[in-house]
Amino acid sequence: MNISIFDVLGPVMIGPSSSHTAGAQRIGKAMYMISGKEEIASVKFHLHGSFSHTLSGHGTDRALVAGLMGMDASDARIRNSLEIAREKGIDITFIPDDLGDVHPNTVKVIAVTKSGKTFTMIGSSVGGGEVEIVEINGTKTKSSGKFPSIIVNHIDRLGVISKISSILAHHEVNIVTMSNSREKKAGLATTMIETDHEIPMSVKDELEELDYVKQVVLVEKFA
């Protein structure tokens, strides 16, 4: 197994803790990607476990907000991210919460964009700056952010996953992982795919033309 020096030392970052600072930044950055990089009007961070206890002491609050605004872990502006967010008019709320049987460093993010769209996400900082996104818009997922991904909300019906795969293949996008979940048979389902390459907008446009597809979200890699 190949191990990078960054797996040992952790990421290049601003802040005292790879779990509470760099990991938190990546969780915020995940929401930045999931919301389509839209400007955020308001955000609520529901903080679970140690995240709720080390919020300002380890810079978790500043890191989450910095990531939400698209900043990287090495960005010196992280120190002033709360002030920058206030200048942008972003309404920020931090809420200690019990999210159940999840990793101790977990946060649920509920963001509302200035265009009125609402996005939700649950992410965990699992150590060394590594993260795992376990839920997006109410759908269970498992994403490390190391690959570009596409999330397709669609009606559960025969052949949908095959059609999604064939569209990606037509655009020469190779699949790394794929997961699917559904509310009930013939109900709303979600397919999440991680890929080797950035996914062109033409894939999103083609999928959205299908009458059984409800929403398509492209997520750039954020880790």
Tab-separated table of C-alpha atoms in Angstrom:
chain	number	residue	atom	x	y	z
A	1	MET	CA	0.000	0.000	0.000
A	2	ASN	CA	1.319	3.447	-0.935
A	3	ILE	CA	1.222	6.034	1.870
A	4	SER	CA	1.741	9.712	1.161
A	5	ILE	CA	3.733	11.914	3.534
A	6	PHE	CA	0.492	13.960	3.800
A	7	ASP	CA	-1.245	10.895	5.257
A	8	VAL	CA	1.313	11.015	8.070
A	9	LEU	CA	1.697	14.757	8.631
A	10	GLY	CA	-1.779	15.879	7.595
A	11	PRO	CA	-2.720	18.654	5.169
A	12	VAL	CA	-1.129	22.067	4.731
A	13	MET	CA	-3.535	24.221	6.686
A	14	ILE	CA	-4.315	27.258	8.802
A	15	GLY	CA	-5.309	26.271	12.345
A	16	PRO	CA	-4.300	24.063	15.265
A	17	SER	CA	-6.088	20.793	14.473
A	18	SER	CA	-6.355	18.630	11.383
A	19	SER	CA	-9.648	17.144	12.635
A	20	HIS	CA	-11.299	20.280	13.982
A	21	THR	CA	-9.867	22.827	11.535
A	22	ALA	CA	-8.803	21.267	8.203
A	23	GLY	CA	-11.535	18.633	8.360
A	24	ALA	CA	-14.124	21.277	9.218
A	25	GLN	CA	-12.940	23.429	6.300
A	26	ARG	CA	-13.408	20.502	3.919
A	27	ILE	CA	-16.916	19.861	5.223
A	28	GLY	CA	-17.775	23.512	4.621
A	29	LYS	CA	-16.170	23.294	1.168
A	30	ALA	CA	-18.334	20.264	0.402
A	31	MET	CA	-21.459	22.352	1.000
A	32	TYR	CA	-19.973	25.101	-1.176
A	33	MET	CA	-19.720	22.554	-4.002
A	34	ILE	CA	-23.097	20.895	-3.355
A	35	SER	CA	-24.880	24.251	-3.427
A	36	GLY	CA	-23.367	24.937	-6.846
A	37	LYS	CA	-21.062	27.665	-5.470
A	38	GLU	CA	-24.065	29.936	-5.086
A	39	GLU	CA	-23.928	32.825	-2.641
A	40	ILE	CA	-25.258	31.778	0.762
A	41	ALA	CA	-27.905	33.843	2.542
A	42	SER	CA	-28.073	31.823	5.770
A	43	VAL	CA	-26.580	28.678	7.244
A	44	LYS	CA	-27.132	26.572	10.335
A	45	PHE	CA	-24.405	24.272	11.633
A	46	HIS	CA	-25.719	21.505	13.916
A	47	LEU	CA	-22.605	20.401	15.809
A	48	HIS	CA	-22.330	16.877	17.219
A	49	GLY	CA	-19.936	15.458	19.815
A	50	SER	CA	-16.511	17.067	20.158
A	51	PHE	CA	-17.301	19.558	17.395
A	52	SER	CA	-19.799	21.196	19.753
A	53	HIS	CA	-17.190	21.454	22.532
A	54	THR	CA	-14.164	22.711	20.575
A	55	LEU	CA	-16.002	25.139	18.327
A	56	SER	CA	-14.031	28.378	18.701
A	57	GLY	CA	-11.049	26.986	20.612
A	58	HIS	CA	-9.823	24.921	17.651
A	59	GLY	CA	-11.158	27.280	14.988
A	60	THR	CA	-13.908	24.870	13.922
A	61	ASP	CA	-16.397	27.710	13.489
A	62	ARG	CA	-14.033	29.775	11.330
A	63	ALA	CA	-13.021	26.734	9.268
A	64	LEU	CA	-16.607	25.664	8.545
A	65	VAL	CA	-17.563	29.146	7.411
A	66	ALA	CA	-14.372	29.569	5.364
A	67	GLY	CA	-15.034	26.341	3.493
A	68	LEU	CA	-18.639	27.384	2.909
A	69	MET	CA	-17.298	30.479	1.138
A	70	GLY	CA	-14.945	28.382	-1.011
A	71	MET	CA	-11.682	28.948	0.865
A	72	ASP	CA	-8.989	26.254	0.930
A	73	ALA	CA	-7.370	24.925	4.136
A	74	SER	CA	-4.194	26.980	3.551
A	75	ASP	CA	-6.046	30.274	2.981
A	76	ALA	CA	-4.889	32.872	5.516
A	77	ARG	CA	-8.352	34.486	5.388
A	78	ILE	CA	-9.725	31.566	7.443
A	79	ARG	CA	-8.743	33.490	10.598
A	80	ASN	CA	-11.156	36.264	9.619
A	81	SER	CA	-13.820	34.168	7.915
A	82	LEU	CA	-16.580	35.020	10.413
A	83	GLU	CA	-16.029	38.727	9.849
A	84	ILE	CA	-15.884	38.236	6.065
A	85	ALA	CA	-19.143	36.280	6.178
A	86	ARG	CA	-20.844	39.032	8.162
A	87	GLU	CA	-19.679	41.586	5.588
A	88	LYS	CA	-21.289	39.403	2.910
A	89	GLY	CA	-24.538	39.412	4.885
A	90	ILE	CA	-24.517	35.675	5.657
A	91	ASP	CA	-26.675	34.780	8.675
A	92	ILE	CA	-24.764	32.081	10.622
A	93	THR	CA	-26.051	29.942	13.493
A	94	PHE	CA	-24.122	27.305	15.457
A	95	ILE	CA	-26.290	24.779	17.307
A	96	PRO	CA	-24.997	22.032	19.673
A	97	ASP	CA	-26.936	18.909	18.721
A	98	ASP	CA	-27.124	15.122	19.029
A	99	LEU	CA	-27.065	13.633	15.536
A	100	GLY	CA	-27.286	10.045	16.745
A	101	ASP	CA	-24.931	7.193	15.909
A	102	VAL	CA	-22.321	9.128	13.937
A	103	HIS	CA	-18.618	9.970	14.270
A	104	PRO	CA	-17.841	12.327	17.209
A	105	ASN	CA	-16.637	15.039	14.803
A	106	THR	CA	-19.831	15.455	12.793
A	107	VAL	CA	-21.873	18.431	11.666
A	108	LYS	CA	-25.168	18.825	9.828
A	109	VAL	CA	-25.186	21.850	7.551
A	110	ILE	CA	-28.401	23.499	6.373
A	111	ALA	CA	-27.700	26.258	3.853
A	112	VAL	CA	-30.107	28.575	2.062
A	113	THR	CA	-28.805	30.366	-1.018
A	114	LYS	CA	-29.654	33.906	-2.009
A	115	SER	CA	-31.718	32.444	-4.846
A	116	GLY	CA	-33.896	30.652	-2.259
A	117	LYS	CA	-32.632	27.076	-2.663
A	118	THR	CA	-32.084	24.931	0.464
A	119	PHE	CA	-29.354	22.301	0.719
A	120	THR	CA	-28.619	19.930	3.603
A	121	MET	CA	-25.571	17.813	4.274
A	122	ILE	CA	-24.052	15.753	7.088
A	123	GLY	CA	-20.274	15.394	7.164
A	124	SER	CA	-17.729	13.883	9.549
A	125	SER	CA	-14.078	14.776	10.102
A	126	VAL	CA	-12.473	11.368	10.547
A	127	GLY	CA	-8.875	12.389	11.328
A	128	GLY	CA	-5.837	13.879	9.606
A	129	GLY	CA	-8.012	16.328	7.704
A	130	GLU	CA	-9.900	13.489	6.018
A	131	VAL	CA	-13.682	13.780	5.784
A	132	GLU	CA	-16.649	11.619	4.922
A	133	ILE	CA	-19.901	13.084	3.649
A	134	VAL	CA	-22.592	10.688	4.866
A	135	GLU	CA	-25.795	12.451	3.791
A	136	ILE	CA	-26.735	14.945	1.075
A	137	ASN	CA	-30.221	16.473	0.868
A	138	GLY	CA	-31.588	13.689	3.074
A	139	THR	CA	-30.011	10.863	1.063
A	140	LYS	CA	-27.391	8.560	2.566
A	141	THR	CA	-24.047	8.817	0.784
A	142	LYS	CA	-20.393	7.982	1.345
A	143	SER	CA	-18.016	10.458	-0.227
A	144	SER	CA	-14.463	11.427	0.708
A	145	GLY	CA	-14.366	14.405	-1.625
A	146	LYS	CA	-11.282	13.008	-3.370
A	147	PHE	CA	-13.159	12.490	-6.626
A	148	PRO	CA	-15.583	14.581	-8.661
A	149	SER	CA	-19.108	13.275	-8.242
A	150	ILE	CA	-22.606	13.566	-9.629
A	151	ILE	CA	-25.817	13.201	-7.624
A	152	VAL	CA	-28.966	12.340	-9.576
A	153	ASN	CA	-32.415	12.472	-7.952
A	154	HIS	CA	-34.808	10.442	-10.064
A	155	ILE	CA	-37.857	8.190	-10.070
A	156	ASP	CA	-37.062	4.569	-9.217
A	157	ARG	CA	-37.703	2.631	-12.403
A	158	LEU	CA	-36.100	-0.078	-14.509
A	159	GLY	CA	-33.125	1.039	-16.590
A	160	VAL	CA	-32.450	4.442	-14.999
A	161	ILE	CA	-29.049	3.554	-13.545
A	162	SER	CA	-28.052	1.932	-16.834
A	163	LYS	CA	-29.061	5.101	-18.701
A	164	ILE	CA	-27.044	7.311	-16.326
A	165	SER	CA	-24.010	5.042	-16.756
A	166	SER	CA	-24.299	5.023	-20.543
A	167	ILE	CA	-24.487	8.838	-20.683
A	168	LEU	CA	-21.315	9.067	-18.601
A	169	ALA	CA	-19.624	6.482	-20.836
A	170	HIS	CA	-20.677	8.411	-23.957
A	171	HIS	CA	-18.887	11.457	-22.529
A	172	GLU	CA	-15.849	9.279	-21.656
A	173	VAL	CA	-16.267	9.747	-17.899
A	174	ASN	CA	-15.030	6.714	-15.950
A	175	ILE	CA	-16.946	5.626	-12.836
A	176	VAL	CA	-15.008	5.024	-9.585
A	177	THR	CA	-17.876	4.269	-7.195
A	178	MET	CA	-21.663	4.216	-7.437
A	179	SER	CA	-24.338	4.081	-4.727
A	180	ASN	CA	-28.112	4.110	-4.977
A	181	SER	CA	-30.927	4.480	-2.480
A	182	ARG	CA	-34.684	4.884	-2.752
A	183	GLU	CA	-37.570	5.956	-0.548
A	184	LYS	CA	-39.774	3.115	-1.816
A	185	LYS	CA	-40.346	1.057	-4.942
A	186	ALA	CA	-41.254	3.355	-7.857
A	187	GLY	CA	-40.706	6.356	-5.556
A	188	LEU	CA	-37.946	8.937	-5.401
A	189	ALA	CA	-34.414	7.537	-5.617
A	190	THR	CA	-30.912	8.992	-5.559
A	191	THR	CA	-27.864	7.743	-7.409
A	192	MET	CA	-24.435	9.112	-6.461
A	193	ILE	CA	-21.415	8.440	-8.648
A	194	GLU	CA	-17.751	9.324	-8.085
A	195	THR	CA	-15.637	9.604	-11.235
A	196	ASP	CA	-12.011	9.767	-12.350
A	197	HIS	CA	-12.528	12.986	-14.280
A	198	GLU	CA	-14.357	16.268	-13.924
A	199	ILE	CA	-17.910	15.841	-15.204
A	200	PRO	CA	-18.793	18.188	-18.074
A	201	MET	CA	-21.886	20.362	-17.815
A	202	SER	CA	-23.192	18.648	-20.942
A	203	VAL	CA	-23.711	15.469	-18.850
A	204	LYS	CA	-25.874	17.409	-16.402
A	205	ASP	CA	-27.844	18.989	-19.245
A	206	GLU	CA	-28.431	15.619	-20.931
A	207	LEU	CA	-29.595	13.961	-17.717
A	208	GLU	CA	-31.953	16.817	-16.866
A	209	GLU	CA	-33.712	16.299	-20.204
A	210	LEU	CA	-34.908	12.853	-19.054
A	211	ASP	CA	-38.500	13.019	-17.813
A	212	TYR	CA	-37.833	10.761	-14.787
A	213	VAL	CA	-34.861	12.829	-13.537
A	214	LYS	CA	-35.814	15.458	-10.939
A	215	GLN	CA	-32.475	17.077	-10.074
A	216	VAL	CA	-28.800	16.749	-10.973
A	217	VAL	CA	-25.985	18.146	-8.810
A	218	LEU	CA	-22.338	18.195	-9.898
A	219	VAL	CA	-19.764	18.259	-7.078
A	220	GLU	CA	-16.116	19.033	-7.794
A	221	LYS	CA	-13.560	17.249	-5.635
A	222	PHE	CA	-12.944	19.205	-2.430
A	223	ALA	CA	-10.274	17.159	-0.641
